[in-house]
Each structure stands twice: as structure tokens, then as C-alpha cells.
Amino acid sequence: MLPKLSVLDLAPVLEGQTPANSFQNSRELILTAEKSGYNRYWVAEHHNMQGIASSATPVLIGYLAAATSKIRVGSGGIMLPNHSPLVVAEQFGTLESMYPGRIDLGLGRAPGSDMLTARALRRDDRGAYEFDRLVDELRGYFEDVERPVIAVPGKGMSIPVWLLGSSLYSAQLAGRLGLPYSFASHFAPDLLDDALNTYRRNFIPSNVLDKPYSMVAVNAMVANTDEEGEYLASTLFQQFLGIIKGKRGKTQPPREMASLWTEDEKKVVFQQLKYTFFGSKQTVYDQLLEFLRHREVDELMINSPIYDIEKRKTSYEYLANIWKEHE
């Protein structure tokens, strides 16, 4: 049985455009995702990155939820040590009040940026080491109990809380708390299987879940041909090539890569993007099927950072269509 499909969107800022254009593109994309039957649509908190506009994550979630009526909308994720748990509870309590039954709260413990920016966010370096306590505090604000400080809105609300990770830490914590878990294999592939096994091995049934529920994020670019799919994927290759070279900027249009990287750089990029699938509908479907063959995955979250918004929408439509053909 095929896992559900969902969307990860970083609101990429395209070369020659502004964040305002990015938000309009995200609005178009979520409408396409909802029409195509995707389960949820998450945006991720990042800071100090010219090519990513999703820094004010709850604000963007509200904008996208307002444009839709059925699809779940949430954070993939909120970097909790950057924030007061009370403020996060109030923000997501507000969102849940506006769009009941459609809001997800995914939590991570990384800064979502460099350490200089983390300090500008007034982040305490101890936050990552106190992640367990911060998660407990945040979840406490959603409980329907009287306490000296309450979240209004937030108190008594059933907002799904997910733990996100690219290592084993959050996998173990999600299992122990009986929460759903999402792994970021779209940029950190090496510990995927260890993390999924750790999550399931440590899982304790809770009032949230009676059995483990895992989601895995991958990159996928679907086009009319294998050659076009590889060409569209060059936007993502350029982004990660820039990261290893220490050069970050806006999202670049697709290009032939041969003259842009050395063989060693190509190997590094491909290792980081190990779970990146591109090509025609059938090619990507077969690749994803092979990826899933020996893994227990309940949901696939698809990141498709294609430069052209129309081709990006088409990529998600193609994948949804072939998924439905094989259900």
C-alpha cells in the first residue's frame, strides 16, 4: 500500500524576484496540491537566507490556509529553541481557531540558520540541549487544565505535534513521547534508516498514537522526460553546490551543470542529495518505489524546488496522478 503524499515548501526566492513573488507562488502551489489530493502542506522556518522566504512561518501558514479549504497546513518545522513555547502555543492556537482541524505543528531543535543569526534571534545556546523540556512546556499549554499561565487561544486544543529531525535525537524522543515523527532525508540522508529504526524501537503508545507514524522528506522533480527532469533538478544542485562553496543566494534557474562543478564537488552534492529523484513520471515512480521497498514509511513529503512555478506545479500534478494510478 502506497504511503500518503504531502508537500514541503521553503517559499524559494527566485533570482530576479522578491519574497512577495515567493508567497504568490506558494499560494498557487498549495491550490494545486489541494486539487491533486496531497495530504498536508508544510513550510519550514529558515533565517538569513536570501533564497528562502519562509522565516515568519506561522504568518505564511495562515496565508496559505486562508487560500484553501481541505488540505492540512503546518510547519516543517518551527525551530522551537528560537522561540518562547508560550508564544508558539498562542500562534498555533490562533491558527487552529481560524482553520479548525487543519493545522499541524512540526518542531525542530536546530536554529534554521547560522549561529550568528541564532544569536540575533536571542536564542540561548542551551535551547537545543533543553529541547525535551521545551516540547513538554509547549504541549502543556494545549492541555485543558488550569495553570498559572495559559495560552489564549491554545488551551484545550488538539493540535497535532510532530517531532522533526535529521539525526537520532528527535527519533528517540518522538518514540518515547508517542508522537508522529518526520525525518529530513531530503538534505540529510545518512541516518535515515537508523532514525526510523530508533523511532520504532523506542515507541511507547500514547493518547496521540497507538502505533508509530513516520513521514520521510525527499526531493522529486517530475517532468515529461528523464532529460527534462534532470535539467529541472539542476536548480537544487546549484543550491547545494553554493552551500559547500560558502556562496548562498537566491534560487537559480536550471543550467547545464558540467561547467559549474568539479567531479569531487559533484560527489559531495550527490551524497547530500542521495534521496533526490528526477525524470519522467514512470522513472520517478519506480525510483520512489525502490526507495520505499524495505522501509516502513507512512507518508512521503515531497520537496520540489523547481525554478519555474508552472513546471513546479506540473511536477506535483504528475506525481499525484501516477500515485493514484497505482493505489
GROMACS .gro file of C-alpha atoms in nm:
model
  327
    1MET     CA    1   0.000   0.000   0.000
    2LEU     CA    2   0.145   0.333  -0.106
    3PRO     CA    3   0.208   0.599   0.162
    4LYS     CA    4   0.025   0.928   0.151
    5LEU     CA    5   0.186   1.219  -0.033
    6SER     CA    6   0.248   1.564   0.115
    7VAL     CA    7   0.433   1.882   0.016
    8LEU     CA    8   0.732   2.061   0.167
    9ASP     CA    9   0.770   2.424   0.058
   10LEU     CA   10   1.056   2.657   0.155
   11ALA     CA   11   0.898   2.950  -0.034
   12PRO     CA   12   1.205   2.983  -0.258
   13VAL     CA   13   1.300   3.335  -0.364
   14LEU     CA   14   1.384   3.314  -0.734
   15GLU     CA   15   1.664   3.507  -0.899
   16GLY     CA   16   1.513   3.835  -1.022
   17GLN     CA   17   1.213   3.813  -0.789
   18THR     CA   18   1.117   3.915  -0.435
   19PRO     CA   19   0.965   3.734  -0.135
   20ALA     CA   20   0.629   3.878  -0.239
   21ASN     CA   21   0.655   3.672  -0.558
   22SER     CA   22   0.751   3.369  -0.349
   23PHE     CA   23   0.434   3.391  -0.142
   24GLN     CA   24   0.220   3.423  -0.455
   25ASN     CA   25   0.392   3.114  -0.595
   26SER     CA   26   0.330   2.924  -0.272
   27ARG     CA   27  -0.036   3.018  -0.288
   28GLU     CA   28  -0.058   2.883  -0.642
   29LEU     CA   29   0.123   2.567  -0.541
   30ILE     CA   30  -0.094   2.487  -0.241
   31LEU     CA   31  -0.406   2.525  -0.454
   32THR     CA   32  -0.255   2.275  -0.697
   33ALA     CA   33  -0.160   2.041  -0.411
   34GLU     CA   34  -0.510   2.053  -0.263
   35LYS     CA   35  -0.673   1.987  -0.600
   36SER     CA   36  -0.430   1.700  -0.665
   37GLY     CA   37  -0.512   1.530  -0.333
   38TYR     CA   38  -0.196   1.588  -0.128
   39ASN     CA   39  -0.248   1.523   0.242
   40ARG     CA   40  -0.062   1.815   0.400
   41TYR     CA   41   0.147   2.117   0.305
   42TRP     CA   42   0.429   2.227   0.532
   43VAL     CA   43   0.654   2.534   0.529
   44ALA     CA   44   0.985   2.549   0.712
   45GLU     CA   45   1.147   2.811   0.934
   46HIS     CA   46   1.479   2.943   0.799
   47HIS     CA   47   1.658   3.272   0.863
   48ASN     CA   48   1.925   3.486   0.695
   49MET     CA   49   1.891   3.303   0.363
   50GLN     CA   50   1.830   3.511   0.052
   51GLY     CA   51   1.675   3.216  -0.130
   52ILE     CA   52   1.418   3.116   0.136
   53ALA     CA   53   1.125   3.337   0.239
   54SER     CA   54   0.951   3.118   0.499
   55SER     CA   55   1.108   3.282   0.805
   56ALA     CA   56   0.778   3.406   0.957
   57THR     CA   57   0.638   3.055   0.939
   58PRO     CA   58   0.306   3.095   1.129
   59VAL     CA   59   0.219   3.404   0.923
   60LEU     CA   60   0.277   3.215   0.600
   61ILE     CA   61   0.076   2.917   0.728
   62GLY     CA   62  -0.218   3.149   0.790
   63TYR     CA   63  -0.190   3.298   0.441
   64LEU     CA   64  -0.187   2.954   0.279
   65ALA     CA   65  -0.461   2.808   0.496
   66ALA     CA   66  -0.684   3.102   0.405
   67ALA     CA   67  -0.649   3.015   0.037
   68THR     CA   68  -0.760   2.654   0.084
   69SER     CA   69  -1.038   2.454   0.244
   70LYS     CA   70  -0.930   2.090   0.294
   71ILE     CA   71  -0.556   2.032   0.290
   72ARG     CA   72  -0.370   2.030   0.622
   73VAL     CA   73  -0.122   2.318   0.658
   74GLY     CA   74   0.164   2.329   0.905
   75SER     CA   75   0.526   2.380   0.997
   76GLY     CA   76   0.810   2.162   0.884
   77GLY     CA   77   0.912   2.297   1.118
   78ILE     CA   78   0.914   2.559   1.388
   79MET     CA   79   1.266   2.565   1.538
   80LEU     CA   80   1.145   2.559   1.897
   81PRO     CA   81   1.463   2.677   2.079
   82ASN     CA   82   1.435   3.002   1.879
   83HIS     CA   83   1.104   3.084   2.047
   84SER     CA   84   0.908   3.102   2.368
   85PRO     CA   85   0.688   2.789   2.392
   86LEU     CA   86   0.402   3.010   2.514
   87VAL     CA   87   0.422   3.230   2.203
   88VAL     CA   88   0.429   2.925   1.975
   89ALA     CA   89   0.125   2.782   2.156
   90GLU     CA   90  -0.063   3.111   2.114
   91GLN     CA   91   0.032   3.139   1.746
   92PHE     CA   92  -0.080   2.787   1.662
   93GLY     CA   93  -0.383   2.815   1.888
   94THR     CA   94  -0.479   3.119   1.681
   95LEU     CA   95  -0.426   2.929   1.356
   96GLU     CA   96  -0.628   2.631   1.481
   97SER     CA   97  -0.908   2.868   1.586
   98MET     CA   98  -0.916   3.016   1.237
   99TYR     CA   99  -0.877   2.689   1.044
  100PRO     CA  100  -1.003   2.414   1.278
  101GLY     CA  101  -0.884   2.060   1.216
  102ARG     CA  102  -0.628   2.160   0.951
  103ILE     CA  103  -0.318   2.282   1.139
  104ASP     CA  104  -0.003   2.080   1.211
  105LEU     CA  105   0.280   2.184   1.442
  106GLY     CA  106   0.611   2.026   1.344
  107LEU     CA  107   0.901   2.104   1.579
  108GLY     CA  108   1.277   2.102   1.525
  109ARG     CA  109   1.569   2.188   1.751
  110ALA     CA  110   1.823   2.332   1.504
  111PRO     CA  111   1.846   2.712   1.460
  112GLY     CA  112   1.739   2.701   1.096
  113SER     CA  113   2.036   2.921   1.017
  114ASP     CA  114   2.394   3.003   1.122
  115MET     CA  115   2.493   3.064   1.483
  116LEU     CA  116   2.539   3.440   1.435
  117THR     CA  117   2.176   3.461   1.321
  118ALA     CA  118   2.074   3.235   1.610
  119ARG     CA  119   2.217   3.492   1.850
  120ALA     CA  120   2.030   3.768   1.663
  121LEU     CA  121   1.714   3.565   1.729
  122ARG     CA  122   1.806   3.585   2.101
  123ARG     CA  123   1.843   3.209   2.102
  124ASP     CA  124   2.005   3.064   2.411
  125ASP     CA  125   2.270   2.808   2.313
  126ARG     CA  126   2.128   2.579   2.582
  127GLY     CA  127   1.798   2.557   2.394
  128ALA     CA  128   1.896   2.259   2.181
  129TYR     CA  129   2.002   2.068   2.491
  130GLU     CA  130   1.674   2.153   2.666
  131PHE     CA  131   1.457   2.052   2.371
  132ASP     CA  132   1.277   1.783   2.575
  133ARG     CA  133   1.176   2.042   2.836
  134LEU     CA  134   1.066   2.294   2.573
  135VAL     CA  135   0.849   2.034   2.399
  136ASP     CA  136   0.688   1.937   2.731
  137GLU     CA  137   0.623   2.301   2.815
  138LEU     CA  138   0.468   2.371   2.476
  139ARG     CA  139   0.245   2.063   2.484
  140GLY     CA  140   0.137   2.159   2.834
  141TYR     CA  141  -0.015   2.483   2.705
  142PHE     CA  142  -0.252   2.280   2.484
  143GLU     CA  143  -0.382   2.075   2.778
  144ASP     CA  144  -0.727   2.158   2.909
  145VAL     CA  145  -0.607   2.219   3.265
  146GLU     CA  146  -0.582   2.523   3.484
  147ARG     CA  147  -0.231   2.660   3.535
  148PRO     CA  148  -0.084   2.996   3.638
  149VAL     CA  149  -0.007   3.082   3.274
  150ILE     CA  150  -0.241   2.973   2.995
  151ALA     CA  151  -0.228   3.007   2.616
  152VAL     CA  152  -0.526   3.202   2.482
  153PRO     CA  153  -0.604   3.070   2.229
  154GLY     CA  154  -0.437   2.732   2.266
  155LYS     CA  155  -0.565   2.584   2.590
  156GLY     CA  156  -0.766   2.267   2.531
  157MET     CA  157  -0.687   2.243   2.159
  158SER     CA  158  -0.598   1.919   1.982
  159ILE     CA  159  -0.321   2.040   1.752
  160PRO     CA  160  -0.107   1.754   1.618
  161VAL     CA  161   0.253   1.795   1.735
  162TRP     CA  162   0.525   1.630   1.524
  163LEU     CA  163   0.894   1.599   1.602
  164LEU     CA  164   1.130   1.656   1.310
  165GLY     CA  165   1.490   1.553   1.280
  166SER     CA  166   1.798   1.476   1.076
  167SER     CA  167   1.969   1.274   1.350
  168LEU     CA  168   1.871   1.015   1.611
  169TYR     CA  169   1.788   1.257   1.894
  170SER     CA  170   1.436   1.355   1.789
  171ALA     CA  171   1.364   1.000   1.669
  172GLN     CA  172   1.422   0.868   2.019
  173LEU     CA  173   1.224   1.150   2.181
  174ALA     CA  174   0.929   1.113   1.940
  175GLY     CA  175   0.918   0.742   2.014
  176ARG     CA  176   0.931   0.792   2.389
  177LEU     CA  177   0.652   1.054   2.376
  178GLY     CA  178   0.439   0.855   2.131
  179LEU     CA  179   0.434   1.137   1.874
  180PRO     CA  180   0.450   1.124   1.493
  181TYR     CA  181   0.800   1.165   1.351
  182SER     CA  182   0.937   1.315   1.028
  183PHE     CA  183   1.292   1.268   0.900
  184ALA     CA  184   1.468   1.520   0.673
  185SER     CA  185   1.632   1.282   0.428
  186HIS     CA  186   1.594   1.541   0.150
  187PHE     CA  187   1.916   1.703   0.278
  188ALA     CA  188   2.050   1.463   0.546
  189PRO     CA  189   2.023   1.108   0.408
  190ASP     CA  190   2.289   0.921   0.605
  191LEU     CA  191   2.095   0.843   0.923
  192LEU     CA  192   1.755   0.779   0.768
  193ASP     CA  193   1.729   0.408   0.840
  194ASP     CA  194   1.888   0.435   1.184
  195ALA     CA  195   1.644   0.712   1.273
  196LEU     CA  196   1.336   0.519   1.157
  197ASN     CA  197   1.452   0.210   1.346
  198THR     CA  198   1.529   0.415   1.657
  199TYR     CA  199   1.184   0.574   1.645
  200ARG     CA  200   1.002   0.244   1.614
  201ARG     CA  201   1.221   0.067   1.868
  202ASN     CA  202   1.161   0.338   2.129
  203PHE     CA  203   0.793   0.395   2.053
  204ILE     CA  204   0.557   0.395   2.351
  205PRO     CA  205   0.182   0.416   2.272
  206SER     CA  206   0.026   0.743   2.387
  207ASN     CA  207  -0.306   0.923   2.382
  208VAL     CA  208  -0.188   1.062   2.045
  209LEU     CA  209  -0.084   0.741   1.868
  210ASP     CA  210  -0.127   0.372   1.943
  211LYS     CA  211   0.146   0.280   1.693
  212PRO     CA  212   0.435   0.463   1.522
  213TYR     CA  213   0.364   0.703   1.238
  214SER     CA  214   0.660   0.817   1.031
  215MET     CA  215   0.700   1.059   0.743
  216VAL     CA  216   1.011   1.096   0.527
  217ALA     CA  217   1.102   1.401   0.319
  218VAL     CA  218   1.267   1.352  -0.022
  219ASN     CA  219   1.333   1.564  -0.330
  220ALA     CA  220   1.146   1.485  -0.652
  221MET     CA  221   1.134   1.664  -0.986
  222VAL     CA  222   0.888   1.509  -1.234
  223ALA     CA  223   0.881   1.614  -1.599
  224ASN     CA  224   0.780   1.487  -1.942
  225THR     CA  225   1.116   1.317  -1.999
  226ASP     CA  226   1.409   1.192  -1.795
  227GLU     CA  227   1.630   1.455  -1.956
  228GLU     CA  228   1.397   1.741  -1.864
  229GLY     CA  229   1.367   1.611  -1.509
  230GLU     CA  230   1.745   1.611  -1.467
  231TYR     CA  231   1.764   1.962  -1.613
  232LEU     CA  232   1.500   2.092  -1.368
  233ALA     CA  233   1.689   1.929  -1.080
  234SER     CA  234   1.994   2.146  -1.160
  235THR     CA  235   1.832   2.429  -0.962
  236LEU     CA  236   1.862   2.214  -0.649
  237PHE     CA  237   2.215   2.104  -0.744
  238GLN     CA  238   2.321   2.468  -0.773
  239GLN     CA  239   2.175   2.546  -0.430
  240PHE     CA  240   2.376   2.273  -0.259
  241LEU     CA  241   2.688   2.349  -0.462
  242GLY     CA  242   2.661   2.704  -0.331
  243ILE     CA  243   2.633   2.574   0.026
  244ILE     CA  244   2.953   2.370   0.006
  245LYS     CA  245   3.131   2.666  -0.157
  246GLY     CA  246   3.002   2.907   0.106
  247LYS     CA  247   2.806   3.106  -0.151
  248ARG     CA  248   2.438   3.144  -0.078
  249GLY     CA  249   2.198   3.347  -0.285
  250LYS     CA  250   1.860   3.337  -0.450
  251THR     CA  251   1.723   3.030  -0.623
  252GLN     CA  252   1.882   2.995  -0.966
  253PRO     CA  253   1.723   2.893  -1.296
  254PRO     CA  254   1.820   2.549  -1.432
  255ARG     CA  255   2.151   2.517  -1.616
  256GLU     CA  256   2.375   2.251  -1.760
  257MET     CA  257   2.595   2.157  -1.465
  258ALA     CA  258   2.909   2.026  -1.637
  259SER     CA  259   3.093   2.357  -1.629
  260LEU     CA  260   2.973   2.453  -1.279
  261TRP     CA  261   3.126   2.182  -1.063
  262THR     CA  262   3.425   1.954  -1.034
  263GLU     CA  263   3.386   1.579  -1.003
  264ASP     CA  264   3.465   1.599  -0.633
  265GLU     CA  265   3.204   1.871  -0.579
  266LYS     CA  266   2.951   1.669  -0.775
  267LYS     CA  267   3.012   1.367  -0.549
  268VAL     CA  268   2.961   1.577  -0.236
  269VAL     CA  269   2.637   1.729  -0.369
  270PHE     CA  270   2.502   1.392  -0.478
  271GLN     CA  271   2.583   1.241  -0.139
  272GLN     CA  272   2.386   1.515   0.039
  273LEU     CA  273   2.106   1.475  -0.214
  274LYS     CA  274   2.113   1.096  -0.214
  275TYR     CA  275   1.736   1.077  -0.194
  276THR     CA  276   1.665   1.306  -0.488
  277PHE     CA  277   1.457   1.160  -0.769
  278PHE     CA  278   1.408   1.313  -1.111
  279GLY     CA  279   1.283   1.217  -1.454
  280SER     CA  280   0.957   1.119  -1.619
  281LYS     CA  281   0.651   1.011  -1.422
  282GLN     CA  282   0.732   0.643  -1.458
  283THR     CA  283   1.100   0.691  -1.378
  284VAL     CA  284   1.032   0.884  -1.056
  285TYR     CA  285   0.756   0.644  -0.954
  286ASP     CA  286   0.992   0.347  -0.996
  287GLN     CA  287   1.267   0.528  -0.802
  288LEU     CA  288   1.033   0.610  -0.515
  289LEU     CA  289   0.901   0.254  -0.510
  290GLU     CA  290   1.257   0.125  -0.476
  291PHE     CA  291   1.323   0.381  -0.202
  292LEU     CA  292   1.018   0.255  -0.010
  293ARG     CA  293   1.072  -0.115  -0.072
  294HIS     CA  294   1.250  -0.200   0.252
  295ARG     CA  295   1.129   0.087   0.469
  296GLU     CA  296   0.820   0.132   0.685
  297VAL     CA  297   0.706   0.479   0.584
  298ASP     CA  298   0.352   0.606   0.638
  299GLU     CA  299   0.385   0.930   0.444
  300LEU     CA  300   0.619   1.085   0.187
  301MET     CA  301   0.679   1.460   0.196
  302ILE     CA  302   0.794   1.588  -0.142
  303ASN     CA  303   1.025   1.886  -0.186
  304SER     CA  304   1.033   2.003  -0.550
  305PRO     CA  305   1.236   2.327  -0.570
  306ILE     CA  306   1.181   2.377  -0.943
  307TYR     CA  307   1.255   2.731  -1.064
  308ASP     CA  308   0.956   2.775  -1.296
  309ILE     CA  309   0.635   2.777  -1.091
  310GLU     CA  310   0.430   2.626  -1.373
  311LYS     CA  311   0.673   2.336  -1.410
  312ARG     CA  312   0.680   2.304  -1.032
  313LYS     CA  313   0.304   2.271  -1.020
  314THR     CA  314   0.312   2.023  -1.309
  315SER     CA  315   0.571   1.813  -1.125
  316TYR     CA  316   0.340   1.775  -0.824
  317GLU     CA  317   0.043   1.701  -1.051
  318TYR     CA  318   0.236   1.432  -1.240
  319LEU     CA  319   0.344   1.261  -0.919
  320ALA     CA  320  -0.006   1.270  -0.769
  321ASN     CA  321  -0.155   1.129  -1.089
  322ILE     CA  322   0.078   0.830  -1.117
  323TRP     CA  323   0.038   0.765  -0.743
  324LYS     CA  324  -0.338   0.744  -0.788
  325GLU     CA  325  -0.295   0.510  -1.088
  326HIS     CA  326  -0.118   0.257  -0.863
  327GLU     CA  327  -0.324   0.286  -0.546
   0.00000   0.00000   0.00000
